Amino acid sequence: MNSRQPIPVVVLAGFLGSGKTTVLNHLLAGRGGTRIGVVVNDFGSIEVDAMSVAGQVGDSMVSLGGGCLCCAVDGSELDAYLEKLSAPVHRIDVIVIEASGLAEPQEMIRMLMASENPAIRYGGMVQVVDAAEFDATRTRHPETDRHLAVADLVVLNKIDRVDAAERARIEQQLAVVCAPGTPVLATDHGRIDPELLFDRRPWTETRGQLSFEDLLAEADDHEHDHEHGHEHAHGRCDHAHAAYESTEFTSEQALSPRRFIDFLDRRPAGLYRIKGFVYFGVPGHEERYEVHAVGRFLRFAPRPWGRGEARVSQLVLIGSGTDGPGLLRELEACREAAPHEARPESMWGVLRYVARPAEPGSGVPATGSGET
């Protein structure tokens, strides 16, 4: 990642026992060459969760410890940790905050979006849910529904412990509780593809030299061999995560900002992530607009074009059960033959999702939540 670009900060939330640390460990083990900074927030004096991930992130891990992250006074403590991780010397690509099971996600989102640190940006909230304990969790923690309502992506974990009918019932409940269009990703043992949350760098210089990534991969293979040896008798099986489809779109023609926003507003729930950049070509807004969407969270970031760089739009859409050809047809319908004739107000829908600095002393972000 270009050090001049803000580092995305992803909030990983969920009540105690939902499987947040398992999900985090899986992201770390499958991160490839990506450098992940981790903020672990454990509730209680013995930081079991912090110790469980410390060996994978080393000096890039900090822990708030001893209490709820959202209780940090006006976010200054969290800001200090994020400032440390976002320092150029660490070359961090993405930061993941594993929130305490008793933390208030709304407060964490508020603090991140109000942060005056130009080196970071909010990257969305992932709520982990225990399928086997779904009803019991809602009974013990009535605030569950409120947390789910602000989630950008819901990970329905431990589906191996419920039957198909129970899974369908829970998914119906989530459709009612969550905001419209919130994707629900079903998984077991926290196995989600890191690409759904952040870009993975390829293993290049270190791969094949007994690197840290090699050791993690070896350990993962060994563990899977021990648990499922019969599956490996006929070759290695793909056990890391569920199958996702990737659809790529490129256009040398500018896209209509209004039609593109309409496409994003009606994107299917199975479309977990969108990344890339778009050229609108509207007078006064001819920059390259980077797009980042995780679940229903959406953010645009205008960047200058490189010298001699072609004005094109390039997008990658990652999901499960999506209609790739259908998505491409919809994107092709967004093409605009005469962008120079468009009025500046046609960009208003896009500009709603462009992050702006918080007003000094306001404690609130100058833009909306980034949710569609």
XYZ file of C-alpha atoms in Angstrom, residues 136-260:
125
model
C -29.417 -17.347 23.893
C -27.137 -14.424 22.981
C -30.099 -12.193 22.130
C -31.705 -13.103 25.446
C -28.554 -12.422 27.495
C -27.641 -9.317 25.536
C -30.709 -7.359 24.350
C -28.327 -4.894 22.700
C -27.460 -7.600 20.138
C -30.034 -6.286 17.699
C -28.642 -2.767 17.981
C -25.142 -4.041 17.218
C -26.350 -6.031 14.235
C -28.174 -2.983 12.899
C -24.902 -1.070 12.434
C -22.891 -3.990 11.021
C -21.635 -3.749 7.452
C -21.035 -7.492 7.154
C -22.360 -10.252 9.431
C -20.355 -13.465 9.829
C -22.722 -16.242 10.881
C -20.158 -18.498 12.507
C -20.357 -22.140 13.699
C -22.957 -23.174 11.129
C -21.558 -26.699 11.420
C -23.377 -26.862 14.774
C -26.878 -26.183 13.405
C -29.013 -27.946 10.813
C -30.251 -26.403 7.585
C -33.664 -25.468 8.962
C -32.182 -23.688 11.980
C -29.684 -21.859 9.786
C -32.503 -20.658 7.509
C -34.502 -19.474 10.542
C -31.538 -17.483 11.888
C -30.856 -15.942 8.490
C -34.499 -14.849 8.319
C -34.160 -13.234 11.749
C -30.970 -11.461 10.686
C -32.721 -10.102 7.588
C -35.236 -8.435 9.912
C -32.745 -7.131 12.481
C -29.953 -5.956 10.174
C -30.170 -2.947 7.892
C -31.560 -3.719 4.436
C -28.947 -5.226 2.142
C -26.523 -6.260 4.886
C -24.694 -9.383 3.669
C -24.673 -12.447 5.914
C -21.661 -14.690 5.389
C -22.130 -18.221 6.762
C -18.981 -19.992 7.910
C -17.578 -22.580 10.295
C -14.474 -22.195 12.434
C -14.234 -18.539 11.373
C -12.933 -19.416 7.908
C -13.441 -16.333 5.779
C -11.334 -15.174 2.881
C -9.180 -12.168 3.885
C -9.855 -10.709 0.430
C -13.396 -9.967 1.611
C -11.979 -7.363 3.997
C -8.624 -6.273 2.586
C -6.150 -6.841 -0.243
C -3.611 -9.595 0.211
C -0.102 -8.904 -0.944
C 1.582 -11.808 -2.769
C 4.321 -13.759 -1.030
C 7.320 -12.727 -3.082
C 10.702 -12.230 -1.482
C 10.010 -14.325 1.606
C 8.069 -17.173 0.074
C 10.121 -20.365 -0.062
C 12.774 -19.080 2.361
C 11.317 -20.561 5.543
C 9.484 -17.293 6.080
C 6.944 -16.601 8.781
C 4.182 -17.094 6.213
C 5.652 -20.494 5.261
C 5.647 -21.587 8.893
C 2.016 -20.558 9.306
C 1.027 -22.433 6.163
C 2.957 -25.516 7.317
C 1.255 -25.436 10.715
C -2.157 -25.054 9.090
C -1.550 -27.985 6.740
C -0.296 -30.140 9.606
C -3.350 -29.374 11.721
C -5.699 -30.117 8.843
C -3.877 -33.362 8.034
C -4.342 -34.452 11.625
C -8.063 -33.642 11.653
C -8.955 -34.728 8.121
C -6.252 -37.095 7.003
C -8.596 -39.105 4.801
C -9.368 -36.047 2.676
C -5.689 -35.550 1.905
C -5.252 -39.148 0.753
C -6.494 -37.963 -2.631
C -4.818 -34.560 -2.647
C -5.084 -31.354 -0.733
C -8.613 -30.070 -0.244
C -9.581 -26.409 -0.161
C -10.471 -26.001 3.486
C -9.472 -22.403 4.134
C -12.764 -20.758 3.296
C -15.984 -21.007 1.363
C -16.023 -20.519 -2.387
C -16.362 -16.964 -3.644
C -16.743 -15.648 -7.149
C -14.741 -12.716 -8.446
C -16.084 -10.537 -11.267
C -13.831 -7.978 -12.977
C -15.049 -4.937 -14.883
C -13.011 -2.515 -16.997
C -14.269 0.453 -18.975
C -12.345 2.952 -21.070
C -15.505 5.021 -21.153
C -16.456 7.201 -18.178
C -19.231 6.057 -15.865
C -22.305 8.058 -14.946
C -22.070 8.916 -11.227
C -25.835 8.741 -10.784
C -26.241 5.386 -12.494
C -23.214 3.980 -10.656
